[in-house]
PDB file of C-alpha atoms in Angstrom:
ATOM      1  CA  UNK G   1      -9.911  17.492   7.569  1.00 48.00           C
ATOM      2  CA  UNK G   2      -7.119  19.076   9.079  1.00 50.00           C
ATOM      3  CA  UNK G   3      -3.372  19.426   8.544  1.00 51.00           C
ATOM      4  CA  UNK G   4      -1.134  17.813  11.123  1.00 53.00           C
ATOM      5  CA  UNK G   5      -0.256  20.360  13.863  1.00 54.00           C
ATOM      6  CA  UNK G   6       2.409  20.061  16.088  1.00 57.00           C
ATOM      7  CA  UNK G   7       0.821  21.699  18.644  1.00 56.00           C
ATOM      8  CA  UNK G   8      -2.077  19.779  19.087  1.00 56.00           C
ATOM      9  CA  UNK G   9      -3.084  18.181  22.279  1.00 57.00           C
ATOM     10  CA  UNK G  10      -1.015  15.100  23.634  1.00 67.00           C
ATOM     11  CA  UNK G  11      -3.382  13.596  25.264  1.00 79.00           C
ATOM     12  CA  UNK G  12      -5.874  10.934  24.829  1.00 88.00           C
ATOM     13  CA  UNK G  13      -7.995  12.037  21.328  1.00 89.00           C
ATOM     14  CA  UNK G  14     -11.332  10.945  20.371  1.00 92.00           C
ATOM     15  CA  UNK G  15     -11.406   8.256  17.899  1.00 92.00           C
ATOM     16  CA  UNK G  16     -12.989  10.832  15.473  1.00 94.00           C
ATOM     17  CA  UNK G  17     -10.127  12.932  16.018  1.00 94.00           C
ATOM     18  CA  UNK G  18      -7.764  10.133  15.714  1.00 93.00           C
ATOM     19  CA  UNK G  19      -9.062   9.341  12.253  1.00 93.00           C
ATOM     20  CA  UNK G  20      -8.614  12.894  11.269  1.00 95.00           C
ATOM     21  CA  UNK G  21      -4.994  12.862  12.365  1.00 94.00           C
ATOM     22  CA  UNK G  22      -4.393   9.569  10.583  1.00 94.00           C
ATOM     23  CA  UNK G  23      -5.616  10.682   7.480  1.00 95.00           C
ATOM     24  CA  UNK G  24      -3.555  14.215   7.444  1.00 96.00           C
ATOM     25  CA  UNK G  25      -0.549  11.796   8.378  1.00 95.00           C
ATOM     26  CA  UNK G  26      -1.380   9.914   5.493  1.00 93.00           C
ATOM     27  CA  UNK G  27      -1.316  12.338   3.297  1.00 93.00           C
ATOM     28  CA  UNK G  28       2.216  13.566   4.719  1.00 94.00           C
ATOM     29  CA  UNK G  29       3.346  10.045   4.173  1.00 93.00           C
ATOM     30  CA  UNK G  30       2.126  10.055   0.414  1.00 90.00           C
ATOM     31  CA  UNK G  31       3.864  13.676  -0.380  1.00 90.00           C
ATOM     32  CA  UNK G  32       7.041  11.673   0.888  1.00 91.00           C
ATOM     33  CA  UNK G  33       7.153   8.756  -0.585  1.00 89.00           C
ATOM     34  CA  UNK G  34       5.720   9.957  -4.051  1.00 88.00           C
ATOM     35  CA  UNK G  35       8.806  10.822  -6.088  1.00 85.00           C
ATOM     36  CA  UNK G  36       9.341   6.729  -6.084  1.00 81.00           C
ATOM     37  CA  UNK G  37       6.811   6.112  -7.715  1.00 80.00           C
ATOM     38  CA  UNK G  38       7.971   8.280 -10.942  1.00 79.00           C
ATOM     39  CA  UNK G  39      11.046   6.721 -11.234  1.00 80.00           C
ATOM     40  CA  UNK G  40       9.219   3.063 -11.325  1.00 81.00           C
ATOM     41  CA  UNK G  41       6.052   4.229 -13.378  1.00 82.00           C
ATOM     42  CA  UNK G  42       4.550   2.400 -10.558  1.00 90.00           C
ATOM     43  CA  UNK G  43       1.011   5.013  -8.754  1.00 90.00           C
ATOM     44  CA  UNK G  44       0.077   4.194  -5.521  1.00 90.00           C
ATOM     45  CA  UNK G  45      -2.872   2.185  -7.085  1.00 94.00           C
ATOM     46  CA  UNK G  46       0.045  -0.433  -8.935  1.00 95.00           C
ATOM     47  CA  UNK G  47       1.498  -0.653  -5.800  1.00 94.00           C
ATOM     48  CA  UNK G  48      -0.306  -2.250  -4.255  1.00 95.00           C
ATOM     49  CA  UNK G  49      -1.958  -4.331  -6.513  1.00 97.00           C
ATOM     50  CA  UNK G  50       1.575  -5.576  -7.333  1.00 97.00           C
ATOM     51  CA  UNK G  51       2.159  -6.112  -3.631  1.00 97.00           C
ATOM     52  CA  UNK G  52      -1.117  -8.609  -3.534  1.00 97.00           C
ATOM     53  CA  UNK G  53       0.498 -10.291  -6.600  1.00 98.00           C
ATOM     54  CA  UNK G  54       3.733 -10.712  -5.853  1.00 97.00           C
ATOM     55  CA  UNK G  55       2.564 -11.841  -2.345  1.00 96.00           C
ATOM     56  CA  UNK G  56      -0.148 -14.061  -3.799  1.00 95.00           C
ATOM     57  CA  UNK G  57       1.066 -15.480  -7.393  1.00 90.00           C
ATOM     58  CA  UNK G  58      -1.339 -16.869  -9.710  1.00 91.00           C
ATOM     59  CA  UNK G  59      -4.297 -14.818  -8.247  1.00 94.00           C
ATOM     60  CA  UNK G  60      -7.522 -13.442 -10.225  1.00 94.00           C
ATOM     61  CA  UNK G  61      -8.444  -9.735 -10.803  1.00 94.00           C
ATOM     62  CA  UNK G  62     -11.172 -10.461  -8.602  1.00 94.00           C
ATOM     63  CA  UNK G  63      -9.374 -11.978  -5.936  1.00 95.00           C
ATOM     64  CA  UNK G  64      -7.550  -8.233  -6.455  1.00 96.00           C
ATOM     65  CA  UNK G  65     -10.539  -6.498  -6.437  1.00 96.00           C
ATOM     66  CA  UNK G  66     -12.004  -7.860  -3.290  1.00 94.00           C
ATOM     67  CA  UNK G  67      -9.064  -7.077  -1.139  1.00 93.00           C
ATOM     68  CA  UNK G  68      -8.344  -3.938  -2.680  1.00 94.00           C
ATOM     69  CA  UNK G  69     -12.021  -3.178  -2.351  1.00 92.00           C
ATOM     70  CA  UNK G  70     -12.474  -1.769  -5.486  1.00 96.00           C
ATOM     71  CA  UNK G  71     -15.020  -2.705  -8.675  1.00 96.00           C
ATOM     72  CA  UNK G  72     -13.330  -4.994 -11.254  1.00 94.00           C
ATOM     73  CA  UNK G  73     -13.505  -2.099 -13.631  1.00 96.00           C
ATOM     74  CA  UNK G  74     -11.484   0.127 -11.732  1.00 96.00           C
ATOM     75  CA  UNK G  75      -8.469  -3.079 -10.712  1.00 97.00           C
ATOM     76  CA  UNK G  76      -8.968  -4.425 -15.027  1.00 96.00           C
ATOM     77  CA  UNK G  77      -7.512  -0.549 -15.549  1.00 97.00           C
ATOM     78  CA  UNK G  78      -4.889  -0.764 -13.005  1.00 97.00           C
ATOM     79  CA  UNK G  79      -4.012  -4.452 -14.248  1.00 97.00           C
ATOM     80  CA  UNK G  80      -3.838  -3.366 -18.140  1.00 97.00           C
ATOM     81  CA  UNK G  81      -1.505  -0.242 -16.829  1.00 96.00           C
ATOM     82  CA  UNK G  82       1.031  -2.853 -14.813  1.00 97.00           C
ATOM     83  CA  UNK G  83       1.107  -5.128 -17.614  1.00 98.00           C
ATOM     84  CA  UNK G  84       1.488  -2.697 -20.777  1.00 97.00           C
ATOM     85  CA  UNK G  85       4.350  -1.256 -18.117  1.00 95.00           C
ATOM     86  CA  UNK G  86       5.592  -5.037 -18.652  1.00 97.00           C
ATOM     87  CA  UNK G  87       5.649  -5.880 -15.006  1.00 97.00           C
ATOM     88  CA  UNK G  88       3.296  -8.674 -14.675  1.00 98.00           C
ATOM     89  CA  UNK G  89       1.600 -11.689 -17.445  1.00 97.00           C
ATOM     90  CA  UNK G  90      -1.572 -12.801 -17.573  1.00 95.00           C
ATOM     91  CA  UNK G  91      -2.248 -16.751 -17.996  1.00 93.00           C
ATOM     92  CA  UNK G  92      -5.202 -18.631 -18.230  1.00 90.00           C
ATOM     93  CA  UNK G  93      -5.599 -20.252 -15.441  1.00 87.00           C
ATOM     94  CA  UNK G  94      -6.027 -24.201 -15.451  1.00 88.00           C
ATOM     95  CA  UNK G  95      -8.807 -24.698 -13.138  1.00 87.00           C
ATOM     96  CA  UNK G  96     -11.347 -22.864 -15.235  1.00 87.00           C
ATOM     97  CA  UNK G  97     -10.692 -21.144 -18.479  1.00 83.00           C
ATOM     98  CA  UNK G  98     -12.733 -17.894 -17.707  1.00 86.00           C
ATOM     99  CA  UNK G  99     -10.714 -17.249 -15.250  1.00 90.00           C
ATOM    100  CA  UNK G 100      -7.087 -15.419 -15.713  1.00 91.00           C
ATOM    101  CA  UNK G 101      -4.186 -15.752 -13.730  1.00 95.00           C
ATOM    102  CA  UNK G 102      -2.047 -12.580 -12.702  1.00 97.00           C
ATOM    103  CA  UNK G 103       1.877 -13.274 -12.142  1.00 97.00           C
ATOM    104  CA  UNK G 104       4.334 -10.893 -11.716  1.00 98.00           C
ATOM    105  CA  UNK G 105       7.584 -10.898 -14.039  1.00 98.00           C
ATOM    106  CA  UNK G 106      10.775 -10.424 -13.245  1.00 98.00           C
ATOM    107  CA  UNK G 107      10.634  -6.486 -14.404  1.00 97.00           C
ATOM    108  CA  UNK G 108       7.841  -5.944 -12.195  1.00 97.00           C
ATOM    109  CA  UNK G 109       9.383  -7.904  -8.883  1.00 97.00           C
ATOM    110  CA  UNK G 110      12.489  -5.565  -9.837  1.00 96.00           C
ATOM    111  CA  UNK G 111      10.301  -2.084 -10.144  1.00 94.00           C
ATOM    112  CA  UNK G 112       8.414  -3.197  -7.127  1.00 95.00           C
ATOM    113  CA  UNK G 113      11.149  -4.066  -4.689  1.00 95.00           C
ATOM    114  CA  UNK G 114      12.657  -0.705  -5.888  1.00 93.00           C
ATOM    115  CA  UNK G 115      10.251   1.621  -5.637  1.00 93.00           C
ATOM    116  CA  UNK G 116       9.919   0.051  -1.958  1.00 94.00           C
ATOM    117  CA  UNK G 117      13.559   1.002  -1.416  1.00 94.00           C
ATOM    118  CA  UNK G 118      13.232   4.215  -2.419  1.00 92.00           C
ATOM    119  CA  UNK G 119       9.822   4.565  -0.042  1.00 92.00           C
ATOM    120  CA  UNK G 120      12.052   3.224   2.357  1.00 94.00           C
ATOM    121  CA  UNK G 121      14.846   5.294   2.359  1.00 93.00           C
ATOM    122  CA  UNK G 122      12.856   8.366   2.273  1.00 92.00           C
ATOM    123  CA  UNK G 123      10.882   7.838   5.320  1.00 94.00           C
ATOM    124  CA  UNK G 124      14.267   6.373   7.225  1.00 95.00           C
ATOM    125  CA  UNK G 125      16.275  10.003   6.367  1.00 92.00           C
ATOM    126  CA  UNK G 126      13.047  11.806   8.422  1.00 92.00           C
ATOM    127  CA  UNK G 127      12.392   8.878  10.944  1.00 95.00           C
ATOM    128  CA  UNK G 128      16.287   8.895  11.780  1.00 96.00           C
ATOM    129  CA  UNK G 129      16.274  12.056  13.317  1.00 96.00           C
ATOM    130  CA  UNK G 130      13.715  10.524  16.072  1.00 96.00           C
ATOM    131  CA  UNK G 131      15.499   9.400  19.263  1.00 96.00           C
ATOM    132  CA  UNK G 132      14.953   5.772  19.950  1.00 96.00           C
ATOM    133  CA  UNK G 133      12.146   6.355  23.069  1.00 97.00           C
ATOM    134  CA  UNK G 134      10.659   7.845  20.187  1.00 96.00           C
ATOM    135  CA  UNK G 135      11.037   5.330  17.678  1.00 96.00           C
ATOM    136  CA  UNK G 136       9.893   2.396  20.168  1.00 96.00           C
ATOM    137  CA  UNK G 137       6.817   4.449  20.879  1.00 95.00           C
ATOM    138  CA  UNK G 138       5.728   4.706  17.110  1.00 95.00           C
ATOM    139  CA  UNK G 139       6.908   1.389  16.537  1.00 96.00           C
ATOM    140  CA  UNK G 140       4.330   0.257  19.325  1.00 96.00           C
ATOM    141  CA  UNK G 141       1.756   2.275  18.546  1.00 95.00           C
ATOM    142  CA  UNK G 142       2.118   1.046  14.399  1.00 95.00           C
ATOM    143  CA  UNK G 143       1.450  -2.436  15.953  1.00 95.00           C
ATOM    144  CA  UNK G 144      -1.983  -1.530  17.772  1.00 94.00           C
ATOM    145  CA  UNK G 145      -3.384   0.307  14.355  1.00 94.00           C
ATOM    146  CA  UNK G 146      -1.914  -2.815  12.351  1.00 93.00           C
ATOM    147  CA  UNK G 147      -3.315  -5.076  15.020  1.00 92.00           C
ATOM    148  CA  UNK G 148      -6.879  -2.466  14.844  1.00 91.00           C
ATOM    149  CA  UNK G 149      -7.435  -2.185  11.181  1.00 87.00           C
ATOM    150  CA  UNK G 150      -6.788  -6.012   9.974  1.00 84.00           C
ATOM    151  CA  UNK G 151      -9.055  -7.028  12.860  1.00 82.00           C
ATOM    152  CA  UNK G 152     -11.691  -4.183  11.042  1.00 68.00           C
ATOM    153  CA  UNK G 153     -10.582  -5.746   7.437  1.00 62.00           C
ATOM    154  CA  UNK G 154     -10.771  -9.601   8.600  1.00 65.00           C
ATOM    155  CA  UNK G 155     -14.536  -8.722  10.383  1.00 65.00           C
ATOM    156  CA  UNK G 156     -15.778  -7.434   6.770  1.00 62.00           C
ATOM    157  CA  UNK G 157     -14.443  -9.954   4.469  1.00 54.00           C
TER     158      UNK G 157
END
């Protein structure tokens, strides 16, 4: 894999070498927006399973799981960290009682929408320095990849 480098071809790139520079980029993006996540005891891996429940209350670890696309062993881990961190209950849900409901509390809404701020604000201070042809262009070409990879996601579910 390679670092970003600034002097890199502007041209067309394979979609090979398009993958590569996504992943270095997301990398870059991680190393940024990482210090939020300290201040909210919230990983990357919380996150966004607190996104899916906050977005999606009353859901299963499975349901989790499946769109996280990860083994429920690995999402029970990240579920017992979130709620011993006190930011979401677990309920038994009505329609069977195997099954357990996931909510998000009021401490983990607050830590969420925080650490999202912070995220924000981090990536604003570096994007702000952009001019706005700039701006429009990433903004156009972060619609095509959102447009390209739920397209990818919706074909596999």
């Amino acid at each position: 894999m390679s670092s970003i480098n600034e002097n890199a071809p502007t041209g067309a790139l394979s979609p090979e070498e398009l993958g590569d520079r996504l992943i270095a980029l997301i990398d870059l993006l991680q190393n940024r927006v990482r210090p939020s996540y300290h201040t909210t005891r919230l990983t990357a891996a919380r996150m966004s399973a607190l996104r899916i429940i906050i977005e999606n209350d009353g859901t299963t670890g499975g349901q989790i799981a499946q769109a996280e696309r990860v083994t429920q062993a690995t999402i029970t881990r990240v579920l017992d960290g979130l709620y011993e961190s006190g930011f979401i209950e677990r309920e038994p849900s009505p329609r069977d009682r195997r099954i357990v409901d996931v909510r998000a509390t009021e401490a983990g809404r607050a830590a969420f929408s925080e650490a999202v701020a912070s995220q924000i604000e981090r990536l604003a201070g570096a994007l702000a320095t952009l001019s706005a042809e700039d701006r429009a262009k990433i903004s156009s070409a972060i619609r095509h990849l959102e447009r390209v990879f739920r397209t990818a996601r919706d074909q596999r579910s």
